[in-house]
Every structure is written in structure tokens, then in C-alpha cells.
Amino acid sequence: MRKIDLTNFQVATSETARQINRRITLNFLRRHQPMSRADLARKSGLQRSTVSAIVDELIGQGWVTEGAIGRAPRGRRPRFLHLNVERAGIIAVDLRPEMTTVGLSGLDARFVMQTAWPTPRDPATFVRMLSRTVAEFRAAHPQMVCEGMGVSLPGRVDAAGNLVFAPNLGWPKVNLRREIQSAVDLPVVLENAANACALAELWFGRHPEHVRNLLAVTVSEGLGVGLLLNGQIVHGGGSMAGEFGHMTLDEHGPPCPCGKNGCWERYASNAAAARFYVSGDTARAGSKTVPRFDDILRRAQSGEARAVEALEKTASHLGAGLASLATGLAPEVIVIVGEITAAWDRLGPIVADVVARRSLPLVATRIVPTDLAMQPRLRGAVTLVVQQHFSAPNVA
Ligand SMILES: [Zn+2]
């Protein structure tokens, strides 16, 4: 139950009921296609005539296509309906401090085109490069009607589209949504990368339909937490909810780009692993050369003890924080996103052990690594646009 917000509500009209039934129909097709009109009526409980009216409208607007004729023991043979995943072209952007990846996909989050370039040091150059990439994509796939762009980014954007907190990006305050929107001439949705990943898991993950409480933990240059509780992303005041990565564990700990010291992400991130690696090297102690995270992964793979130790230490600190999240929020699932999952055979058991030791036995949270090949952050960016067409309409 949700208390009605008298500063932000929408009254129900006859259109509201139609919209809700239309969304339910679209979701059934998305989940169980191909389906006939009779299947849809049976599954949804809607009257056959209502289903037919909705389906006719969806076909007319290109959302649904009619396919092969099915078999029936007697009577009229049903026509199968499919969701038209090419109805909407979506530009997805995964903005990271070092690298930006841009993809073009349909409603099924399968990418038909993709490219990546080093992230520029200033937002103006970024927007210019992005608009060039979008123009190339559109020229290469003129049949796809681009209808929106989703951007997952390592920080926070306020309701007006201003980049308000992105310590690892190091950009000045800028209205990123307005800048991008005017350059690419598309509606743009910006979201914290961890939130976007949580949404991608909800819409495209292989979790049971009943999973409504899920956290996505992105481990990269920093550490982000996307909170999906009761089936909704929690944004909090000023869109700042989920910054567990910047909880102070030790006021005298290593400095963090956020301006404080000893934040959780200074112990549980790619940067943390690099720091552990360097500090374990007495010959190089004090040296400024920090190894890349994929380099540490490779060294651990080939059995270098110091690299293994740095990763295990990172995993142990990651587990300690996850135990608090599991105990405090009782999510059904925590998904881990990031290069660290490439070593999950070795690190997963360490994380699981720390979580088991530090959390309540009644909390049965599953901790699962995401598959890097599925590009969770980029799929998250697609989801930002997809959910606008498939989620429940906002009423009351
Ligand atoms: Zn911090």
C-alpha cells in the first residue's frame, strides 16, 4: 500500500483502466510469446473482446505482429502474436570514468551495433563524441526508429538532469540531460549505473517472477549499490540513496575521491585491489605505478601470490559490506557486477563465507555474479527506456 502523495498524483480516468490492461497484455507477450488472443484472455482474465480490442490497437501501432497460424483441436485456428522487438530502437550508453560504450538495440536488449571510446576529460567533448556516434548508428540502421536513449553513469543525477555527485568521473557540475538531449535530439534517461543494473536484472535477468527485492552491486573504480525494493528503485532524497560505497569504515583510512577517508569502496573495488597489490610489494612500496585491475586478474590467474592475496583481501571486504546489506535490507538476491566476477570461482566462496559468518541465518540472500558477456551496465541503459513502455502506469 502506498499513501497518496497530494503534491504529485494523477486521478484515474477511463483511459487509466485501458492503459493498465494494455500494459498487462504487453507484459504477457513479452514474457510468454508467442501467444494467441485466447491464451491472453485465459492468462489475464480479461474478456476476449477486450483482448481483441487491445491487440488490434497494438498491431496498428506496430508493437505486436501476427505470426504463424497455430493448431487447435476444433474450430477456428488461432493466430500467434509476437512482440515486435524492432518497434523501438534504443541507444544505450555505459559511461565509465575510463571508457564509454555505446550500443543500439531493440526492445529485447540485443545489440545490433556497438562501439567504445575513451571517456573524455570534459562533458562538452563527451556530448560531441556521443552525438557523432548516434549519427553513425542511425545512418547504419535507417529502418530502426530511435526513440530514446538511456545512460548509466558512475554517479548521481538530480530530477532536473544535473550531474550532482560523480567523484570518480571528476567532471564539473553540468546539466548532462539537457546537453545530451539537445545534441542528439532524443529523449534521454540518465540513471546511476548500479540502479540501471538492478533494473536490467528485474526486466531481463533470469530470476523468478516473484523476486521484488534485489540489490545490484557494481564493483569498478568505485563501488555502487542499486536498491530495488518492493519492485521499485529507491532514489532517496536528492537521488542519493544507495551510496553505501561511501560509508566511512575508518576515518583514518585511505583518502577517497568523495573527499572523505576510509570509505567502504576504498577497500572493496578495483582501485582497492590495486592498492592492496602495491602495498604488498615491499620493493615497490611508495611507488606511484598502480597496476591495472585486469593485469592483477591475469597475474592471479597465473598463480602470482601477491595478486591472489590482493584479490582475496578485496573479496573479504566486499563480503563484510554485503553482509550488512543482507542483514539490513533482506533482499532475495544480490547481483555482483564488474570485472571481479571473472575470478568468482576463487572469490565467490570467500564472499559467501564472510557473509554467512556476519549475517543473520534467517536472511536467505543469494549472491550471484552477473555474466560480463551480458554487458549488464549497457543492458541497464536499455532498460531505462524499455521500462517506460512496460511498467505499470503511475496513478494516485
Ligand atoms: Zn568516499
Tab-separated table of C-alpha atoms and ligand atoms in Angstrom:
chain	number	residue	atom	x	y	z
A	1	MET	CA	0.000	0.000	0.000
A	2	ARG	CA	1.179	3.475	-0.806
A	3	LYS	CA	-0.040	6.698	0.804
A	4	ILE	CA	-1.375	9.071	-1.860
A	5	ASP	CA	1.013	11.973	-2.378
A	6	LEU	CA	-1.167	15.071	-2.646
A	7	THR	CA	1.697	17.037	-4.201
A	8	ASN	CA	2.195	14.524	-7.019
A	9	PHE	CA	-0.760	12.409	-8.105
A	10	GLN	CA	-2.785	11.550	-11.146
A	11	VAL	CA	-6.508	10.845	-11.000
A	12	ALA	CA	-7.885	7.730	-12.697
A	13	THR	CA	-9.879	8.145	-15.906
A	14	SER	CA	-11.454	5.573	-18.216
A	15	GLU	CA	-8.143	5.812	-20.093
A	16	THR	CA	-6.324	4.575	-16.945
A	17	ALA	CA	-8.055	1.182	-16.963
A	18	ARG	CA	-7.336	0.807	-20.669
A	19	GLN	CA	-3.667	1.709	-20.149
A	20	ILE	CA	-3.284	-0.810	-17.317
A	21	ASN	CA	-4.850	-3.626	-19.345
A	22	ARG	CA	-2.724	-2.705	-22.340
A	23	ARG	CA	0.473	-2.868	-20.245
A	24	ILE	CA	-0.563	-6.227	-18.734
A	25	THR	CA	-1.142	-7.589	-22.247
A	26	LEU	CA	2.234	-6.279	-23.450
A	27	ASN	CA	3.981	-7.865	-20.459
A	28	PHE	CA	2.335	-11.243	-21.016
A	29	LEU	CA	3.512	-11.163	-24.621
A	30	ARG	CA	6.996	-10.099	-23.589
A	31	ARG	CA	7.233	-12.969	-21.117
A	32	HIS	CA	5.319	-15.789	-22.839
A	33	GLN	CA	5.263	-15.091	-26.582
A	34	PRO	CA	4.117	-16.436	-28.938
A	35	MET	CA	0.554	-16.334	-27.613
A	36	SER	CA	-2.863	-16.340	-29.224
A	37	ARG	CA	-5.673	-13.956	-28.292
A	38	ALA	CA	-7.371	-16.848	-26.482
A	39	ASP	CA	-4.156	-17.536	-24.466
A	40	LEU	CA	-4.032	-13.866	-23.485
A	41	ALA	CA	-7.674	-13.859	-22.366
A	42	ARG	CA	-7.169	-17.042	-20.346
A	43	LYS	CA	-3.961	-15.873	-18.641
A	44	SER	CA	-5.083	-12.307	-17.911
A	45	GLY	CA	-8.705	-12.968	-17.054
A	46	LEU	CA	-9.710	-10.154	-19.438
A	47	GLN	CA	-12.739	-10.612	-21.681
A	48	ARG	CA	-11.995	-11.941	-25.125
A	49	SER	CA	-13.455	-8.799	-26.741
A	50	THR	CA	-11.262	-6.551	-24.552
A	51	VAL	CA	-8.172	-8.554	-25.504
A	52	SER	CA	-9.054	-8.299	-29.195
A	53	ALA	CA	-9.503	-4.537	-28.998
A	54	ILE	CA	-6.159	-4.104	-27.191
A	55	VAL	CA	-4.348	-6.437	-29.585
A	56	ASP	CA	-5.777	-4.667	-32.644
A	57	GLU	CA	-4.532	-1.368	-31.292
A	58	LEU	CA	-1.069	-2.816	-30.506
A	59	ILE	CA	-0.837	-4.293	-34.009
A	60	GLY	CA	-1.916	-0.963	-35.511
A	61	GLN	CA	0.854	0.816	-33.610
A	62	GLY	CA	3.473	-1.757	-34.559
A	63	TRP	CA	4.066	-3.138	-31.058
A	64	VAL	CA	2.738	-6.583	-31.889
A	65	THR	CA	2.949	-8.675	-35.042
A	66	GLU	CA	0.823	-11.605	-36.113
A	67	GLY	CA	2.737	-14.726	-36.999
A	68	ALA	CA	2.018	-18.351	-37.871
A	69	ILE	CA	-1.388	-19.969	-37.536
A	70	GLY	CA	-1.446	-22.408	-34.621
A	71	ARG	CA	-3.219	-25.720	-34.238
A	72	ALA	CA	-6.497	-26.221	-32.437
A	73	PRO	CA	-8.444	-29.465	-31.984
A	74	ARG	CA	-11.583	-27.874	-33.453
A	75	GLY	CA	-12.996	-24.538	-34.538
A	76	ARG	CA	-11.056	-21.523	-35.790
A	77	ARG	CA	-7.299	-21.943	-35.712
A	78	PRO	CA	-5.575	-19.262	-33.595
A	79	ARG	CA	-3.019	-16.809	-34.923
A	80	PHE	CA	0.102	-16.409	-32.797
A	81	LEU	CA	1.078	-12.957	-31.622
A	82	HIS	CA	4.653	-11.757	-31.136
A	83	LEU	CA	6.137	-8.693	-29.551
A	84	ASN	CA	7.796	-6.611	-32.269
A	85	VAL	CA	11.203	-6.025	-30.664
A	86	GLU	CA	12.225	-3.743	-33.525
A	87	ARG	CA	9.358	-1.359	-32.759
A	88	ALA	CA	11.762	0.895	-30.887
A	89	GLY	CA	15.460	1.487	-31.442
A	90	ILE	CA	17.204	2.299	-28.187
A	91	ILE	CA	20.592	3.965	-27.808
A	92	ALA	CA	22.319	2.680	-24.688
A	93	VAL	CA	25.322	4.401	-23.133
A	94	ASP	CA	27.571	2.986	-20.440
A	95	LEU	CA	29.579	5.960	-19.222
A	96	ARG	CA	32.559	4.984	-17.080
A	97	PRO	CA	35.484	7.142	-15.958
A	98	GLU	CA	37.883	5.467	-18.385
A	99	MET	CA	35.713	4.114	-21.178
A	100	THR	CA	32.338	4.865	-22.726
A	101	THR	CA	30.432	2.131	-24.544
A	102	VAL	CA	27.515	2.962	-26.837
A	103	GLY	CA	25.102	0.396	-28.283
A	104	LEU	CA	21.990	0.292	-30.443
A	105	SER	CA	19.383	-2.308	-29.513
A	106	GLY	CA	15.731	-3.239	-29.902
A	107	LEU	CA	13.267	-3.845	-27.054
A	108	ASP	CA	14.919	-7.219	-26.318
A	109	ALA	CA	18.238	-5.567	-25.325
A	110	ARG	CA	20.117	-7.378	-28.095
A	111	PHE	CA	22.689	-5.063	-29.594
A	112	VAL	CA	22.808	-4.695	-33.352
A	113	MET	CA	25.692	-2.220	-33.199
A	114	GLN	CA	28.209	-1.226	-30.602
A	115	THR	CA	31.309	0.896	-30.187
A	116	ALA	CA	33.540	2.180	-27.381
A	117	TRP	CA	35.892	5.114	-26.918
A	118	PRO	CA	37.970	6.549	-24.052
A	119	THR	CA	35.853	8.871	-21.921
A	120	PRO	CA	36.922	12.486	-22.489
A	121	ARG	CA	38.014	14.584	-19.510
A	122	ASP	CA	35.216	17.146	-20.005
A	123	PRO	CA	31.466	16.784	-20.575
A	124	ALA	CA	31.359	19.044	-23.667
A	125	THR	CA	33.727	16.762	-25.627
A	126	PHE	CA	31.797	13.736	-24.355
A	127	VAL	CA	28.497	15.108	-25.685
A	128	ARG	CA	30.110	15.941	-29.045
A	129	MET	CA	31.542	12.421	-29.437
A	130	LEU	CA	28.258	10.846	-28.350
A	131	SER	CA	26.267	12.794	-30.894
A	132	ARG	CA	28.701	11.721	-33.630
A	133	THR	CA	28.292	8.043	-32.619
A	134	VAL	CA	24.490	8.332	-32.582
A	135	ALA	CA	24.540	9.828	-36.089
A	136	GLU	CA	26.672	6.896	-37.305
A	137	PHE	CA	24.304	4.343	-35.737
A	138	ARG	CA	21.262	5.980	-37.277
A	139	ALA	CA	22.878	6.106	-40.697
A	140	ALA	CA	23.809	2.414	-40.480
A	141	HIS	CA	20.301	1.309	-39.403
A	142	PRO	CA	17.835	3.703	-41.020
A	143	GLN	CA	14.982	1.160	-40.626
A	144	MET	CA	15.161	1.357	-36.822
A	145	VAL	CA	13.243	4.288	-35.405
A	146	CYS	CA	15.313	5.506	-32.472
A	147	GLU	CA	13.002	6.611	-29.772
A	148	GLY	CA	15.132	7.142	-26.738
A	149	MET	CA	18.494	6.995	-25.052
A	150	GLY	CA	19.402	5.510	-21.692
A	151	VAL	CA	22.652	6.427	-19.955
A	152	SER	CA	24.074	4.538	-16.983
A	153	LEU	CA	26.726	6.571	-15.218
A	154	PRO	CA	29.054	6.380	-12.231
A	155	GLY	CA	27.268	8.959	-10.121
A	156	ARG	CA	24.035	10.712	-9.325
A	157	VAL	CA	21.773	12.951	-11.355
A	158	ASP	CA	19.063	15.098	-9.762
A	159	ALA	CA	15.488	15.369	-11.027
A	160	ALA	CA	16.444	18.276	-13.308
A	161	GLY	CA	19.215	16.263	-15.004
A	162	ASN	CA	22.185	17.866	-13.240
A	163	LEU	CA	25.184	15.684	-12.509
A	164	VAL	CA	25.406	16.240	-8.761
A	165	PHE	CA	27.767	13.556	-7.470
A	166	ALA	CA	30.272	11.596	-9.547
A	167	PRO	CA	33.591	11.595	-7.646
A	168	ASN	CA	35.309	9.030	-9.889
A	169	LEU	CA	34.361	10.905	-13.055
A	170	GLY	CA	35.788	14.241	-11.921
A	171	TRP	CA	33.535	16.363	-14.150
A	172	PRO	CA	32.283	19.829	-13.154
A	173	LYS	CA	28.596	20.276	-12.348
A	174	VAL	CA	26.675	20.159	-15.615
A	175	ASN	CA	23.097	19.583	-16.756
A	176	LEU	CA	24.004	16.419	-18.596
A	177	ARG	CA	20.455	15.545	-19.658
A	178	ARG	CA	19.863	18.932	-21.307
A	179	GLU	CA	23.272	18.893	-23.045
A	180	ILE	CA	22.832	15.372	-24.435
A	181	GLN	CA	19.172	15.843	-25.338
A	182	SER	CA	19.827	18.950	-27.385
A	183	ALA	CA	22.808	17.314	-29.150
A	184	VAL	CA	21.132	14.017	-30.121
A	185	ASP	CA	17.506	15.192	-30.382
A	186	LEU	CA	16.125	12.200	-28.431
A	187	PRO	CA	14.519	11.857	-25.006
A	188	VAL	CA	17.303	10.890	-22.596
A	189	VAL	CA	17.036	8.994	-19.299
A	190	LEU	CA	20.062	9.171	-17.001
A	191	GLU	CA	20.491	6.800	-14.092
A	192	ASN	CA	23.130	5.670	-11.678
A	193	ALA	CA	24.837	2.560	-13.119
A	194	ALA	CA	24.030	0.364	-10.112
A	195	ASN	CA	20.340	1.325	-10.285
A	196	ALA	CA	20.324	0.641	-14.028
A	197	CYS	CA	21.896	-2.787	-13.422
A	198	ALA	CA	19.244	-3.608	-10.805
A	199	LEU	CA	16.533	-2.688	-13.321
A	200	ALA	CA	18.201	-4.808	-16.018
A	201	GLU	CA	18.122	-7.777	-13.630
A	202	LEU	CA	14.432	-7.174	-12.932
A	203	TRP	CA	13.470	-6.911	-16.616
A	204	PHE	CA	15.983	-9.199	-18.321
A	205	GLY	CA	17.551	-11.333	-15.544
A	206	ARG	CA	16.794	-14.992	-15.057
A	207	HIS	CA	15.195	-14.528	-11.662
A	208	PRO	CA	11.804	-15.934	-10.689
A	209	GLU	CA	8.913	-13.532	-11.384
A	210	HIS	CA	8.294	-13.109	-7.624
A	211	VAL	CA	11.725	-11.539	-6.940
A	212	ARG	CA	10.919	-7.938	-5.903
A	213	ASN	CA	13.861	-7.145	-3.608
A	214	LEU	CA	17.154	-7.144	-5.393
A	215	LEU	CA	20.395	-5.247	-4.974
A	216	ALA	CA	22.933	-4.703	-7.737
A	217	VAL	CA	26.447	-4.025	-6.507
A	218	THR	CA	28.748	-2.586	-9.146
A	219	VAL	CA	32.407	-3.088	-8.354
A	220	SER	CA	34.592	-0.979	-10.607
A	221	GLU	CA	36.757	2.100	-9.993
A	222	GLY	CA	34.416	2.622	-7.031
A	223	LEU	CA	31.514	0.652	-5.603
A	224	GLY	CA	27.841	1.418	-6.233
A	225	VAL	CA	24.675	-0.150	-4.853
A	226	GLY	CA	21.381	-0.151	-6.743
A	227	LEU	CA	18.445	-0.667	-4.416
A	228	LEU	CA	15.369	-2.314	-5.866
A	229	LEU	CA	12.917	-2.787	-3.004
A	230	ASN	CA	9.274	-3.837	-3.356
A	231	GLY	CA	9.887	-3.887	-7.113
A	232	GLN	CA	10.908	-0.226	-7.272
A	233	ILE	CA	14.211	1.606	-7.418
A	234	VAL	CA	14.815	3.587	-4.246
A	235	HIS	CA	16.135	7.055	-5.121
A	236	GLY	CA	16.013	8.689	-1.716
A	237	GLY	CA	16.323	12.415	-1.027
A	238	GLY	CA	18.235	14.211	-3.777
A	239	SER	CA	18.528	10.861	-5.649
A	240	MET	CA	21.387	9.979	-3.306
A	241	ALA	CA	20.152	6.637	-1.879
A	242	GLY	CA	22.474	3.682	-2.295
A	243	GLU	CA	25.812	5.379	-1.644
A	244	PHE	CA	26.890	2.560	0.664
A	245	GLY	CA	30.247	2.665	-1.105
A	246	HIS	CA	30.937	5.927	0.714
A	247	MET	CA	30.051	4.732	4.205
A	248	THR	CA	33.022	5.532	6.401
A	249	LEU	CA	34.592	2.393	7.821
A	250	ASP	CA	37.728	4.086	9.146
A	251	GLU	CA	38.038	7.866	9.475
A	252	HIS	CA	41.807	7.473	9.288
A	253	GLY	CA	41.672	5.169	6.278
A	254	PRO	CA	42.886	5.908	2.735
A	255	PRO	CA	41.524	9.104	1.088
A	256	CYS	CA	38.538	8.755	-1.233
A	257	PRO	CA	37.744	10.929	-4.290
A	258	CYS	CA	34.490	11.886	-2.461
A	259	GLY	CA	36.610	13.945	-0.066
A	260	LYS	CA	36.349	11.661	2.953
A	261	ASN	CA	38.567	8.882	4.260
A	262	GLY	CA	38.223	5.146	4.660
A	263	CYS	CA	35.013	4.673	2.621
A	264	TRP	CA	33.904	1.051	2.005
A	265	GLU	CA	34.814	1.381	-1.693
A	266	ARG	CA	38.424	2.137	-0.761
A	267	TYR	CA	38.558	-1.491	0.471
A	268	ALA	CA	36.231	-3.213	-1.986
A	269	SER	CA	36.770	-2.029	-5.577
A	270	ASN	CA	39.189	-2.420	-8.456
A	271	ALA	CA	41.115	0.554	-7.068
A	272	ALA	CA	41.283	-1.162	-3.674
A	273	ALA	CA	42.697	-4.353	-5.198
A	274	ALA	CA	45.374	-2.281	-6.932
A	275	ARG	CA	46.234	-0.570	-3.644
A	276	PHE	CA	46.457	-3.912	-1.811
A	277	TYR	CA	48.656	-5.233	-4.604
A	278	VAL	CA	51.091	-2.317	-4.460
A	279	SER	CA	51.245	-2.283	-0.646
A	280	GLY	CA	52.100	-5.994	-0.668
A	281	ASP	CA	55.216	-5.254	-2.676
A	282	THR	CA	57.961	-4.137	-0.345
A	283	ALA	CA	60.362	-3.445	-3.206
A	284	ARG	CA	57.824	-1.137	-4.854
A	285	ALA	CA	56.274	0.314	-1.702
A	286	GLY	CA	55.747	4.029	-2.211
A	287	SER	CA	55.898	3.593	-5.961
A	288	LYS	CA	53.379	5.591	-7.938
A	289	THR	CA	52.782	2.991	-10.648
A	290	VAL	CA	49.461	1.342	-9.961
A	291	PRO	CA	48.715	-1.803	-11.949
A	292	ARG	CA	45.512	-2.083	-13.974
A	293	PHE	CA	42.834	-4.320	-12.489
A	294	ASP	CA	42.766	-6.693	-15.465
A	295	ASP	CA	46.521	-7.041	-15.032
A	296	ILE	CA	46.032	-8.123	-11.407
A	297	LEU	CA	43.370	-10.604	-12.545
A	298	ARG	CA	45.774	-12.051	-15.124
A	299	ARG	CA	48.602	-12.319	-12.603
A	300	ALA	CA	46.302	-14.084	-10.121
A	301	GLN	CA	45.214	-16.458	-12.872
A	302	SER	CA	48.821	-17.414	-13.500
A	303	GLY	CA	49.289	-18.039	-9.776
A	304	GLU	CA	51.173	-14.932	-8.610
A	305	ALA	CA	50.732	-14.991	-4.826
A	306	ARG	CA	50.635	-11.215	-4.321
A	307	ALA	CA	47.886	-10.792	-6.920
A	308	VAL	CA	45.856	-13.627	-5.385
A	309	GLU	CA	46.255	-12.067	-1.965
A	310	ALA	CA	45.147	-8.614	-3.188
A	311	LEU	CA	42.005	-10.075	-4.778
A	312	GLU	CA	41.176	-12.212	-1.745
A	313	LYS	CA	41.535	-9.233	0.554
A	314	THR	CA	39.196	-7.225	-1.698
A	315	ALA	CA	36.660	-10.097	-1.710
A	316	SER	CA	36.752	-10.325	2.055
A	317	HIS	CA	35.998	-6.584	2.442
A	318	LEU	CA	33.296	-6.870	-0.204
A	319	GLY	CA	31.694	-9.726	1.753
A	320	ALA	CA	31.768	-7.762	5.002
A	321	GLY	CA	29.742	-4.911	3.462
A	322	LEU	CA	27.371	-7.275	1.665
A	323	ALA	CA	26.632	-8.988	4.990
A	324	SER	CA	25.428	-5.637	6.375
A	325	LEU	CA	23.290	-5.013	3.288
A	326	ALA	CA	21.770	-8.510	3.502
A	327	THR	CA	21.046	-8.163	7.205
A	328	GLY	CA	19.631	-4.665	6.921
A	329	LEU	CA	17.542	-4.983	3.771
A	330	ALA	CA	16.866	-8.748	3.375
A	331	PRO	CA	16.938	-8.786	-0.433
A	332	GLU	CA	16.172	-12.082	-2.157
A	333	VAL	CA	19.168	-11.588	-4.445
A	334	ILE	CA	22.333	-9.504	-4.569
A	335	VAL	CA	23.935	-9.442	-8.011
A	336	ILE	CA	27.571	-8.503	-8.357
A	337	VAL	CA	28.560	-6.586	-11.480
A	338	GLY	CA	32.117	-5.928	-12.561
A	339	GLU	CA	35.409	-7.377	-13.768
A	340	ILE	CA	35.865	-9.002	-10.355
A	341	THR	CA	33.275	-11.632	-11.353
A	342	ALA	CA	35.848	-13.046	-13.810
A	343	ALA	CA	37.618	-14.525	-10.758
A	344	TRP	CA	34.397	-15.571	-8.997
A	345	ASP	CA	35.396	-19.262	-8.872
A	346	ARG	CA	38.110	-18.216	-6.472
A	347	LEU	CA	36.484	-15.182	-4.805
A	348	GLY	CA	32.817	-16.241	-4.608
A	349	PRO	CA	33.414	-18.755	-1.788
A	350	ILE	CA	35.357	-16.131	0.205
A	351	VAL	CA	32.497	-13.633	-0.140
A	352	ALA	CA	29.909	-16.300	0.733
A	353	ASP	CA	31.889	-17.362	3.798
A	354	VAL	CA	32.198	-13.794	5.154
A	355	VAL	CA	28.503	-13.115	4.502
A	356	ALA	CA	27.475	-16.351	6.252
A	357	ARG	CA	29.599	-15.517	9.289
A	358	ARG	CA	28.385	-11.919	9.553
A	359	SER	CA	24.672	-12.010	8.681
A	360	LEU	CA	21.539	-13.406	10.327
A	361	PRO	CA	20.896	-17.040	9.413
A	362	LEU	CA	17.228	-16.188	8.705
A	363	VAL	CA	18.280	-13.906	5.870
A	364	ALA	CA	18.495	-16.168	2.848
A	365	THR	CA	20.026	-13.762	0.341
A	366	ARG	CA	21.521	-15.358	-2.759
A	367	ILE	CA	24.686	-13.670	-4.007
A	368	VAL	CA	25.214	-14.165	-7.714
A	369	PRO	CA	27.818	-12.802	-10.129
A	370	THR	CA	26.495	-11.394	-13.402
A	371	ASP	CA	27.918	-12.559	-16.671
A	372	LEU	CA	30.233	-9.846	-18.033
A	373	ALA	CA	29.476	-11.035	-21.554
A	374	MET	CA	25.873	-9.898	-20.997
A	375	GLN	CA	27.141	-6.311	-20.538
A	376	PRO	CA	24.928	-5.573	-17.519
A	377	ARG	CA	25.640	-1.828	-17.399
A	378	LEU	CA	24.827	-1.362	-21.081
A	379	ARG	CA	21.698	-3.532	-20.789
A	380	GLY	CA	20.784	-1.442	-17.779
A	381	ALA	CA	20.876	1.621	-20.016
A	382	VAL	CA	18.487	-0.116	-22.466
A	383	THR	CA	16.158	-0.998	-19.589
A	384	LEU	CA	15.781	2.679	-18.669
A	385	VAL	CA	13.912	3.200	-21.940
A	386	VAL	CA	12.224	-0.244	-22.112
A	387	GLN	CA	10.560	0.126	-18.725
A	388	GLN	CA	8.831	3.312	-19.853
A	389	HIS	CA	6.718	1.209	-22.216
A	390	PHE	CA	6.112	-1.806	-19.994
A	391	SER	CA	5.807	-0.665	-16.385
A	392	ALA	CA	2.535	-0.030	-14.600
A	393	PRO	CA	1.132	3.443	-15.301
A	394	ASN	CA	1.528	5.926	-12.459
A	395	VAL	CA	-1.780	6.615	-10.748
A	396	ALA	CA	-2.762	8.057	-7.385
B	1	ZN	ZN	34.111	8.062	-0.472
